[in-house]
Amino acid sequence: MILIVDFGSQYNQLIARRVRENHVYCQIEPPDISIDAIKALDPEGIILSGGPASIYSKGAPRVDRGIFNLGIPVLGICYGLHYMIDSLDGNVIGSQKREYGFAELLIKKQKGMFAGVSKKTQCWMSHGDSIGKLPSGFTATASTANTSIAAAEDIKRKFYALQFHPEVVHTKEGKKMLANFLFNICRCKKSWSMKSFINDAVEEIRRQVGSEKVILGLSGGVDSSVAAVLLNKAIGKQLTCVFVDNGVLRENEAERVIEMFSKHLRINLRFARSGKIFLKRLKGVTDPEKKRKIIGRTFIEVFDKEAQKIKGVRFLAQGTLYPDLIESRSAFGGPSAVIKSHHNVGGLPKKMNLKLVEPLKHLFKDEVRLLGKELGLADDVVWRQPFPGPGLAVRIIGEVTPRRLAVLRQADTILLEEIRAQHLYYKLWQSFAVLLPIKSVGVMGDQRTYENILAIRAVTSDDAMTADWAQLPHDILARISNRIINEVRGVNRVVYDISSKPPSTIEWE
Ligand code: XMP
């Protein structure tokens, strides 16, 4: 494995992704990790990430210097490089000017990190400080017009330092450089795969829960579905999944989950049909945050009640992913503004006095999908578009009523039918309909109509952090619009949302 020390760079998850794409396992750890903990991980190499701090600023993050005595390769990137140079006997000079953006990298020797890399290649810079004096044993291996030492190495001790970011796509041959580090320098083996993960995970789950009972909130989305199947493989009937119908699900959603998990996969499933209570509490509520909070709270209540019916549950399983884990313990992120309070099961373990089982907590989303496939889950589950916890309630702007829900469900079904028919479903990150609380005038069969407006939202994205509106072909948009206006009573106008995230968000509320 490779240890990545997290100095707070916005790119460090990307470093981890790049390593794992090479089938090498890696873990991101905060800089206060002890040297004994590092030894216990027994890494083949260490990558020191970039970060926003300047090495000489107060409170600049540092990791135990003992890493340089372990006899394993160390790669420092940007701030990681500054830390390395400063910890050894070199020095870093602060600069008023930031170098940010593309630069042409001139490579001195096409060896080591740069084996097989072009002599002139594009790299991505983002730094203030730079190297003043190299530590003894180091030689400079590359430069750019603004930075005389853009890369350096000490071959004997296997220390490598890059001022630019090899992990971002703007560094054209960055992947090659990282692969050189992994395989030529650290001598890693390509042993990380979802097949190997399953065996370890099954063993780990069994060790953690013993003969105790585990409960899991199944939403039908990728993460909880994959977690359910993995746990089922590990502990079978000790697992009970709870599916809560909150009354704001898509058409046939509940039936689909029951069919798949209970009938097909034979997983213990409790089905809480609780739509009525959710809708009752949502009555008259129009504020988006209020809606989200009501649904979150009610979910916890219903789930808790279901759990009480199963005697002796000790564990709560969740489909937490690696980015959540990294972000939740980041010492650098700080509290960010609450844009939307996400509905999740965050309040559950404390309330129910349960211990957590999080078998996916070291995986990225794309790895979870591969795992799901490996475990035999259908494409329809593995590649399902995300659906928010508060469901259609945040896609009905204004009050959620049974009538408005019925209108949105019908429109949403038509939209998805068309998107699937055109083989666009898996190409889009999300595609859905939003019902607006605005009426407009129309004409249908010589009659005046005064009905609702429905918005179509379709976006492409890699991670939901940013998203672009999808440039759907006009004939498909026309077909969707025609069908919705003709088939859904209560809608006489369809509009297409052409906003990206940021500054908009994917969901409307
Ligand atoms: P926004 O609207 O913030 O959404 O751009 C980003 C992604 O998160 C999904 N989403 C949620 N998922 N619980 C969830 O599990 C929620 O409360 C929630 N709210 C939004 C949204 O569909 C998009 O994929």
Coordinates of C-alpha atoms and ligand atoms in Angstrom, one line a residue:
M1 CA 0.0 0.0 0.0
I2 CA 0.9 3.6 -0.4
L3 CA 0.3 6.1 2.4
I4 CA -0.8 9.6 1.3
V5 CA -0.2 12.3 4.0
D6 CA -3.0 14.8 3.8
F7 CA -1.6 18.4 4.0
G8 CA -5.0 19.7 2.9
S9 CA -4.7 20.0 -0.8
Q10 CA -8.0 20.2 -2.8
Y11 CA -6.4 17.5 -5.0
N12 CA -5.5 14.8 -2.5
Q13 CA -8.5 12.6 -3.2
L14 CA -7.3 12.8 -6.8
I15 CA -3.9 11.5 -5.8
A16 CA -5.6 8.6 -4.2
R17 CA -7.8 7.9 -7.2
R18 CA -4.7 7.9 -9.5
V19 CA -2.9 5.4 -7.3
R20 CA -5.9 3.1 -7.1
E21 CA -6.5 3.3 -10.8
N22 CA -3.1 1.6 -11.0
H23 CA -4.5 -1.2 -8.8
V24 CA -2.4 -0.2 -5.9
Y25 CA -4.2 0.3 -2.5
C26 CA -3.6 3.6 -0.7
Q27 CA -4.9 5.4 2.3
I28 CA -5.1 9.1 3.0
E29 CA -4.1 9.9 6.6
P30 CA -3.9 13.3 8.5
P31 CA -0.3 14.6 9.2
D32 CA -0.7 13.9 12.9
I33 CA -0.5 10.1 12.2
S34 CA 2.1 8.7 14.5
I35 CA 5.3 7.0 13.2
D36 CA 4.2 3.7 14.9
A37 CA 0.8 3.9 13.1
I38 CA 2.7 4.5 9.8
K39 CA 5.0 1.5 10.5
A40 CA 1.9 -0.6 11.2
L41 CA 0.5 0.3 7.8
D42 CA 3.8 -0.9 6.3
P43 CA 3.6 1.2 3.2
E44 CA 5.7 0.6 0.1
G45 CA 6.0 4.3 -0.3
I46 CA 4.7 7.7 1.0
I47 CA 3.2 10.6 -0.9
L48 CA 3.2 13.9 0.8
S49 CA 0.3 15.9 -0.7
G50 CA 0.1 19.6 -1.5
G51 CA -1.7 22.0 0.8
P52 CA -2.7 25.6 1.2
A53 CA -0.2 26.5 3.9
S54 CA 3.2 28.1 3.5
I55 CA 5.9 26.0 5.2
Y56 CA 7.0 28.9 7.3
S57 CA 3.5 30.1 8.4
K58 CA 2.3 29.5 11.9
G59 CA 0.7 26.1 12.4
A60 CA 1.9 24.8 9.0
P61 CA 1.1 21.1 9.1
R62 CA 3.9 18.6 9.7
V63 CA 4.2 14.9 9.8
D64 CA 6.7 13.0 11.9
R65 CA 10.2 13.4 10.4
G66 CA 10.8 9.8 11.1
I67 CA 9.2 9.0 7.7
F68 CA 12.6 9.9 6.2
N69 CA 14.3 7.1 8.2
L70 CA 12.0 4.3 7.2
G71 CA 14.1 3.4 4.1
I72 CA 11.1 3.6 1.8
P73 CA 10.5 6.0 -1.1
V74 CA 8.9 9.4 -0.4
L75 CA 7.3 11.7 -3.0
G76 CA 6.6 15.3 -2.0
I77 CA 4.2 17.2 -4.2
C78 CA 4.0 21.0 -3.9
Y79 CA 3.6 21.8 -0.1
G80 CA 4.7 18.2 0.4
L81 CA 7.9 19.0 -1.4
H82 CA 8.4 22.2 0.7
Y83 CA 8.0 20.1 3.8
M84 CA 10.5 17.5 2.6
I85 CA 13.1 20.1 1.6
D86 CA 12.7 22.0 4.9
S87 CA 12.8 18.8 7.0
L88 CA 16.0 17.7 5.4
D89 CA 18.8 20.2 5.1
G90 CA 17.6 22.4 2.3
N91 CA 15.5 25.5 2.3
V92 CA 12.4 27.0 0.8
I93 CA 11.9 30.6 -0.2
G94 CA 8.7 32.4 0.2
S95 CA 7.5 34.3 -2.8
Q96 CA 5.0 37.1 -3.1
K97 CA 4.1 36.0 -6.5
R98 CA 1.9 32.9 -7.0
E99 CA 2.6 30.8 -10.0
Y100 CA -0.7 29.3 -11.1
G101 CA -1.7 27.5 -14.2
F102 CA 0.0 25.7 -17.2
A103 CA 3.8 25.7 -17.6
E104 CA 6.2 23.9 -19.9
L105 CA 8.3 21.4 -18.0
L106 CA 11.8 20.8 -19.2
I107 CA 13.1 17.5 -18.1
K108 CA 16.8 17.0 -17.6
K109 CA 16.9 13.2 -17.4
Q110 CA 14.2 10.9 -18.6
K111 CA 14.8 8.5 -15.8
G112 CA 13.2 7.6 -12.4
M113 CA 9.9 9.5 -12.1
F114 CA 10.4 10.8 -15.7
A115 CA 11.1 7.5 -17.4
G116 CA 9.3 7.4 -20.7
V117 CA 8.1 11.1 -20.3
S118 CA 8.7 13.6 -23.1
K119 CA 11.6 16.0 -22.6
K120 CA 9.2 18.9 -22.9
T121 CA 5.8 18.4 -21.4
Q122 CA 3.0 20.4 -20.0
C123 CA 2.5 20.6 -16.2
W124 CA 0.1 22.3 -13.8
M125 CA 1.6 24.7 -11.2
S126 CA -0.1 26.1 -8.2
H127 CA 2.3 27.4 -5.6
G128 CA 3.7 30.5 -3.8
D129 CA 6.9 29.2 -2.2
S130 CA 9.6 27.5 -4.1
I131 CA 12.9 25.6 -3.5
G132 CA 15.8 27.8 -2.4
K133 CA 18.5 25.3 -1.7
L134 CA 18.3 21.6 -2.3
P135 CA 19.2 19.3 0.6
S136 CA 22.5 17.4 0.3
G137 CA 22.2 14.3 -2.0
F138 CA 19.5 16.0 -4.2
T139 CA 19.8 17.0 -7.8
A140 CA 17.4 19.1 -9.8
T141 CA 15.6 17.1 -12.5
A142 CA 13.3 19.5 -14.2
S143 CA 12.6 23.3 -14.6
T144 CA 10.1 25.7 -16.0
A145 CA 10.5 29.2 -17.3
N146 CA 9.6 30.6 -13.8
T147 CA 10.9 27.9 -11.5
S148 CA 14.5 26.8 -11.9
I149 CA 13.9 23.7 -9.7
A150 CA 10.5 22.2 -10.7
A151 CA 11.5 18.7 -9.7
A152 CA 14.3 17.1 -7.8
E153 CA 15.4 13.7 -6.5
D154 CA 17.8 11.9 -4.2
I155 CA 18.1 8.5 -5.9
K156 CA 20.1 6.9 -3.1
R157 CA 17.5 7.6 -0.5
K158 CA 14.6 7.4 -3.0
F159 CA 13.2 10.9 -2.2
Y160 CA 11.4 12.6 -5.1
A161 CA 10.0 16.1 -5.2
L162 CA 7.6 17.8 -7.6
Q163 CA 6.7 21.4 -7.5
F164 CA 3.8 20.8 -10.0
H165 CA 0.8 18.6 -9.6
P166 CA 1.1 15.2 -11.4
E167 CA -2.4 14.1 -10.2
V168 CA -4.4 16.7 -12.2
V169 CA -5.3 16.1 -15.8
H170 CA -3.6 19.4 -16.9
T171 CA -0.3 17.7 -16.2
K172 CA -0.3 15.8 -19.5
E173 CA 2.0 13.0 -18.5
G174 CA 1.3 13.0 -14.8
K175 CA -0.3 9.6 -14.9
K176 CA 2.9 8.1 -16.3
M177 CA 5.0 9.9 -13.6
L178 CA 2.9 8.5 -10.8
A179 CA 3.0 5.0 -12.3
N180 CA 6.8 5.3 -12.4
F181 CA 6.8 6.2 -8.7
L182 CA 4.5 3.3 -7.9
F183 CA 6.1 0.5 -9.9
N184 CA 9.7 1.5 -10.7
I185 CA 10.5 3.3 -7.5
C186 CA 8.2 1.7 -4.8
R187 CA 8.1 -1.7 -6.6
C188 CA 4.3 -2.0 -5.8
K189 CA 2.4 -4.9 -7.2
K190 CA -1.0 -4.5 -9.0
S191 CA -2.9 -6.3 -6.3
W192 CA -5.8 -4.0 -5.5
S193 CA -9.0 -5.2 -7.1
M194 CA -12.6 -5.5 -5.9
K195 CA -12.2 -9.3 -6.0
S196 CA -9.4 -9.1 -3.4
F197 CA -11.4 -6.4 -1.5
I198 CA -14.4 -8.7 -1.0
N199 CA -12.6 -11.4 0.8
D200 CA -10.9 -9.0 3.2
A201 CA -14.1 -7.1 3.8
V202 CA -16.1 -10.2 4.5
E203 CA -13.6 -11.3 7.1
E204 CA -13.4 -7.9 8.6
I205 CA -17.2 -7.6 8.9
R206 CA -17.4 -11.1 10.6
R207 CA -14.6 -10.2 13.0
Q208 CA -16.3 -6.9 13.9
V209 CA -19.9 -8.1 14.5
G210 CA -19.3 -11.7 15.6
S211 CA -22.7 -13.2 16.2
E212 CA -24.5 -9.9 16.8
K213 CA -27.4 -8.5 14.7
V214 CA -27.0 -5.7 12.3
I215 CA -29.5 -3.3 10.9
L216 CA -29.2 -1.3 7.7
G217 CA -31.3 1.5 6.1
L218 CA -31.7 0.6 2.5
S219 CA -32.6 3.4 0.1
G220 CA -32.3 1.5 -3.2
G221 CA -29.4 3.7 -4.2
V222 CA -26.0 2.4 -5.1
D223 CA -24.2 2.8 -1.8
S224 CA -26.7 1.2 0.6
S225 CA -27.5 -1.5 -1.9
V226 CA -23.9 -2.6 -2.3
A227 CA -23.4 -2.4 1.5
A228 CA -26.4 -4.6 1.9
V229 CA -25.2 -7.3 -0.5
L230 CA -21.7 -7.3 0.9
L231 CA -23.1 -7.6 4.5
N232 CA -25.5 -10.3 3.4
K233 CA -22.5 -12.2 2.0
A234 CA -20.6 -11.9 5.2
I235 CA -23.3 -12.4 7.9
G236 CA -26.5 -13.5 6.0
K237 CA -29.5 -13.6 8.3
Q238 CA -27.8 -11.6 11.1
L239 CA -28.5 -8.6 8.8
T240 CA -31.9 -7.0 8.6
C241 CA -32.5 -4.2 6.1
V242 CA -35.1 -1.5 6.7
F243 CA -36.7 0.3 3.7
V244 CA -38.8 3.3 4.6
D245 CA -41.4 4.4 2.1
N246 CA -41.5 8.1 2.9
G247 CA -44.3 8.8 0.5
V248 CA -42.1 11.0 -1.7
L249 CA -40.5 8.2 -3.8
R250 CA -40.6 7.8 -7.5
E251 CA -43.3 5.6 -9.2
N252 CA -42.8 1.9 -8.3
E253 CA -39.6 2.6 -6.3
A254 CA -40.7 0.7 -3.2
E255 CA -41.9 -2.3 -5.3
R256 CA -38.6 -2.4 -7.2
V257 CA -36.6 -2.5 -3.9
I258 CA -38.8 -5.3 -2.4
E259 CA -38.6 -7.3 -5.6
M260 CA -34.9 -7.0 -5.9
F261 CA -33.7 -7.4 -2.3
S262 CA -36.4 -9.5 -0.6
K263 CA -37.5 -11.8 -3.5
H264 CA -34.5 -12.0 -5.7
L265 CA -31.5 -11.6 -3.3
R266 CA -33.4 -13.1 -0.3
I267 CA -32.1 -10.5 2.1
N268 CA -34.1 -10.0 5.4
L269 CA -36.1 -6.9 4.6
R270 CA -38.5 -4.9 6.7
F271 CA -40.7 -2.5 4.8
A272 CA -42.1 0.5 6.6
R273 CA -45.0 1.9 4.6
S274 CA -45.0 5.4 6.3
G275 CA -46.0 7.8 3.5
K276 CA -49.0 9.0 5.4
I277 CA -47.1 10.4 8.4
F278 CA -44.5 12.1 6.2
L279 CA -47.2 13.8 4.1
K280 CA -49.1 14.8 7.1
R281 CA -46.1 16.6 8.6
L282 CA -45.3 18.2 5.2
K283 CA -48.7 19.6 4.9
G284 CA -48.7 23.4 4.4
V285 CA -44.8 23.5 4.5
T286 CA -43.1 25.4 1.6
D287 CA -39.7 26.3 3.0
P288 CA -37.1 23.9 1.5
E289 CA -35.0 23.6 4.7
K290 CA -38.1 22.9 6.8
K291 CA -39.1 20.2 4.4
R292 CA -35.7 18.6 4.5
K293 CA -35.6 18.7 8.3
I294 CA -39.1 17.2 8.7
I295 CA -38.3 14.4 6.4
G296 CA -34.9 13.7 8.1
R297 CA -36.5 13.7 11.6
T298 CA -39.4 11.6 10.6
F299 CA -37.1 9.1 8.9
I300 CA -35.1 8.6 12.1
E301 CA -38.3 8.2 14.1
V302 CA -39.8 5.5 11.7
F303 CA -36.5 3.7 11.4
D304 CA -36.0 3.6 15.1
K305 CA -39.5 2.2 15.6
E306 CA -38.8 -0.5 13.0
A307 CA -35.5 -1.3 14.7
Q308 CA -37.1 -1.8 18.1
K309 CA -39.1 -4.6 16.6
I310 CA -35.9 -6.6 16.0
K311 CA -34.6 -7.8 19.3
G312 CA -31.0 -7.5 20.2
V313 CA -29.6 -5.3 17.4
R314 CA -26.1 -4.0 18.3
F315 CA -24.8 -2.6 15.0
L316 CA -26.0 -0.1 12.4
A317 CA -24.5 -0.5 8.9
Q318 CA -24.1 2.5 6.6
G319 CA -22.8 2.9 3.1
T320 CA -20.4 5.7 4.0
L321 CA -17.8 6.3 1.3
Y322 CA -14.2 7.4 1.5
P323 CA -14.7 11.1 0.6
D324 CA -17.2 11.4 3.5
L325 CA -14.6 9.9 5.8
I326 CA -11.8 12.1 4.6
E327 CA -13.9 15.2 4.7
S328 CA -15.3 14.6 8.1
R329 CA -11.9 14.4 9.7
S330 CA -10.2 17.0 7.6
A331 CA -8.3 19.4 9.9
F332 CA -8.1 22.0 7.2
G333 CA -11.6 22.1 5.7
G334 CA -13.2 23.9 8.6
P335 CA -17.0 24.2 8.8
S336 CA -18.4 25.0 5.4
A337 CA -21.6 26.9 4.9
V338 CA -24.7 24.8 5.0
I339 CA -26.2 25.1 1.5
K340 CA -28.7 22.3 2.1
S341 CA -29.1 20.1 5.1
H342 CA -28.7 16.6 3.7
H343 CA -31.0 14.0 4.8
N344 CA -29.0 11.0 6.0
V345 CA -29.0 8.7 9.0
G346 CA -26.5 10.8 10.9
G347 CA -28.5 11.1 14.0
L348 CA -29.3 7.4 14.3
P349 CA -26.4 5.6 15.9
K350 CA -26.4 8.0 18.9
K351 CA -30.1 7.9 19.4
M352 CA -30.2 4.1 19.1
N353 CA -27.0 3.4 21.0
L354 CA -25.6 1.3 18.1
K355 CA -22.1 0.7 16.9
L356 CA -21.3 1.5 13.3
V357 CA -20.3 -0.9 10.5
E358 CA -19.1 1.0 7.5
P359 CA -17.7 -1.6 5.0
L360 CA -17.4 0.9 2.1
K361 CA -15.6 3.6 4.1
H362 CA -12.3 3.2 2.2
L363 CA -13.9 3.1 -1.3
F364 CA -14.6 5.8 -3.9
K365 CA -17.9 5.8 -5.7
D366 CA -16.5 4.2 -8.9
E367 CA -15.0 1.4 -6.8
V368 CA -18.4 0.9 -5.1
R369 CA -19.9 0.4 -8.5
L370 CA -17.2 -2.1 -9.5
L371 CA -17.8 -3.9 -6.2
G372 CA -21.5 -4.0 -6.8
K373 CA -20.9 -5.6 -10.2
E374 CA -18.5 -8.1 -8.7
L375 CA -21.1 -9.0 -6.1
G376 CA -23.6 -9.7 -8.9
L377 CA -25.8 -6.6 -8.6
A378 CA -27.7 -5.6 -11.8
D379 CA -26.6 -2.6 -13.9
D380 CA -29.8 -1.0 -13.0
V381 CA -28.8 -0.7 -9.4
V382 CA -25.0 -0.3 -9.9
W383 CA -25.4 2.6 -12.4
R384 CA -28.5 4.1 -10.9
Q385 CA -28.7 7.9 -11.0
P386 CA -28.5 9.4 -7.5
F387 CA -31.9 10.2 -5.9
P388 CA -31.9 12.5 -2.8
G389 CA -33.1 11.3 0.6
P390 CA -35.9 13.9 0.7
G391 CA -37.0 12.6 -2.7
L392 CA -39.7 14.3 -4.7
A393 CA -40.4 16.7 -1.9
V394 CA -37.5 18.8 -3.0
R395 CA -38.6 18.6 -6.6
I396 CA -42.0 20.0 -5.8
I397 CA -41.4 23.7 -5.3
G398 CA -43.9 24.9 -2.7
E399 CA -46.3 22.6 -0.8
V400 CA -46.2 18.8 -1.3
T401 CA -49.7 17.5 -1.8
P402 CA -50.9 14.1 -3.0
R403 CA -52.2 15.7 -6.1
R404 CA -48.9 17.5 -7.0
L405 CA -47.0 14.3 -6.2
A406 CA -49.1 12.4 -8.6
V407 CA -48.5 15.0 -11.4
L408 CA -44.7 15.0 -10.8
R409 CA -44.5 11.2 -10.6
Q410 CA -46.2 10.8 -13.9
A411 CA -44.1 13.4 -15.6
D412 CA -40.9 11.9 -14.1
T413 CA -41.8 8.5 -15.3
I414 CA -42.3 9.7 -18.9
L415 CA -39.0 11.7 -18.8
L416 CA -37.1 8.6 -17.6
E417 CA -38.8 6.4 -20.2
E418 CA -37.6 8.7 -22.9
I419 CA -34.1 9.1 -21.5
R420 CA -33.7 5.4 -21.3
A421 CA -35.1 4.8 -24.7
Q422 CA -32.5 7.1 -26.1
H423 CA -29.7 5.3 -24.2
L424 CA -29.0 8.5 -22.3
Y425 CA -29.7 7.2 -18.8
Y426 CA -26.2 6.0 -18.0
K427 CA -24.6 8.9 -19.7
L428 CA -26.3 11.5 -17.5
W429 CA -25.4 12.0 -13.9
Q430 CA -29.1 12.8 -13.1
S431 CA -32.2 13.5 -15.1
F432 CA -35.5 14.5 -13.5
A433 CA -38.5 16.7 -13.5
V434 CA -39.4 19.6 -11.1
L435 CA -42.9 20.8 -10.5
L436 CA -43.2 24.6 -10.2
P437 CA -45.8 26.4 -8.2
I438 CA -46.5 28.7 -11.1
K439 CA -49.3 28.5 -13.6
S440 CA -49.3 29.7 -17.1
V441 CA -51.9 30.1 -19.9
G442 CA -52.1 27.6 -22.7
V443 CA -54.4 26.5 -25.4
M444 CA -55.5 22.9 -25.9
G445 CA -58.1 21.9 -28.5
D446 CA -59.4 25.5 -28.8
Q447 CA -59.8 25.7 -25.0
R448 CA -57.9 28.0 -22.8
T449 CA -55.9 26.2 -20.1
Y450 CA -54.3 27.6 -17.0
E451 CA -52.0 24.9 -15.6
N452 CA -48.7 24.1 -14.0
I453 CA -45.2 24.6 -15.4
L454 CA -42.8 21.7 -15.2
A455 CA -39.0 22.0 -15.5
I456 CA -36.7 19.3 -16.8
R457 CA -33.3 19.0 -15.3
A458 CA -30.5 16.9 -16.8
V459 CA -26.9 17.2 -15.8
T460 CA -23.5 15.7 -16.4
S461 CA -21.1 15.4 -13.5
D462 CA -18.3 13.3 -12.1
D463 CA -19.0 13.8 -8.4
A464 CA -22.0 16.2 -7.9
M465 CA -19.6 18.8 -6.6
T466 CA -19.8 20.6 -10.0
A467 CA -22.2 19.8 -12.8
D468 CA -23.1 21.0 -16.3
W469 CA -26.5 21.1 -17.8
A470 CA -26.7 18.4 -20.4
Q471 CA -26.9 19.5 -24.0
L472 CA -29.8 17.1 -24.8
P473 CA -30.6 16.9 -28.5
H474 CA -33.6 19.1 -29.4
D475 CA -35.7 16.3 -30.9
I476 CA -35.5 14.4 -27.6
L477 CA -36.4 17.5 -25.6
A478 CA -39.3 18.0 -28.0
R479 CA -40.5 14.4 -27.6
I480 CA -40.3 14.7 -23.8
S481 CA -42.2 18.0 -23.8
N482 CA -44.9 16.7 -26.1
R483 CA -45.5 13.6 -24.2
I484 CA -45.6 15.3 -20.8
I485 CA -48.0 18.1 -22.0
N486 CA -50.3 15.6 -23.7
E487 CA -50.3 12.8 -21.2
V488 CA -50.0 14.6 -17.8
R489 CA -53.2 16.3 -16.7
G490 CA -52.2 19.5 -14.9
V491 CA -49.2 20.5 -16.9
N492 CA -49.4 22.8 -20.0
R493 CA -45.8 24.1 -20.3
V494 CA -42.4 22.4 -20.1
V495 CA -39.1 24.3 -19.7
Y496 CA -35.5 23.1 -19.7
D497 CA -33.1 24.1 -17.0
I498 CA -29.9 25.5 -18.4
S499 CA -28.0 26.3 -15.2
S500 CA -24.7 24.8 -14.2
K501 CA -23.5 24.0 -10.7
P502 CA -22.1 26.3 -9.3
P503 CA -23.7 28.8 -9.2
S504 CA -26.9 26.7 -9.2
T505 CA -27.3 23.4 -7.5
I506 CA -28.4 20.1 -9.0
E507 CA -31.7 19.8 -7.1
W508 CA -33.9 22.9 -7.0
E509 CA -34.3 22.9 -3.2
Ligands
XMP1 P1 -27.2 19.6 -4.9 O1 -28.6 19.8 -5.2 O2 -26.7 20.0 -3.6 O3 -27.0 18.0 -4.9 O4 -26.3 20.0 -6.1 C1 -25.8 17.2 -5.0 C2 -26.2 15.8 -5.1 O5 -26.7 15.3 -3.9 C3 -28.0 14.8 -4.0 N1 -28.7 15.2 -2.9 C4 -29.0 14.4 -1.8 N2 -28.6 13.2 -1.5 N3 -29.6 13.3 0.6 C5 -28.9 12.6 -0.4 O6 -28.7 11.4 -0.1 C6 -30.0 14.6 0.4 O7 -30.6 15.2 1.3 C7 -29.7 15.2 -0.9 N4 -29.9 16.4 -1.4 C8 -29.3 16.4 -2.6 C9 -28.5 15.4 -5.3 O8 -29.5 14.6 -5.9 C10 -27.2 15.5 -6.1 O9 -26.9 14.2 -6.7

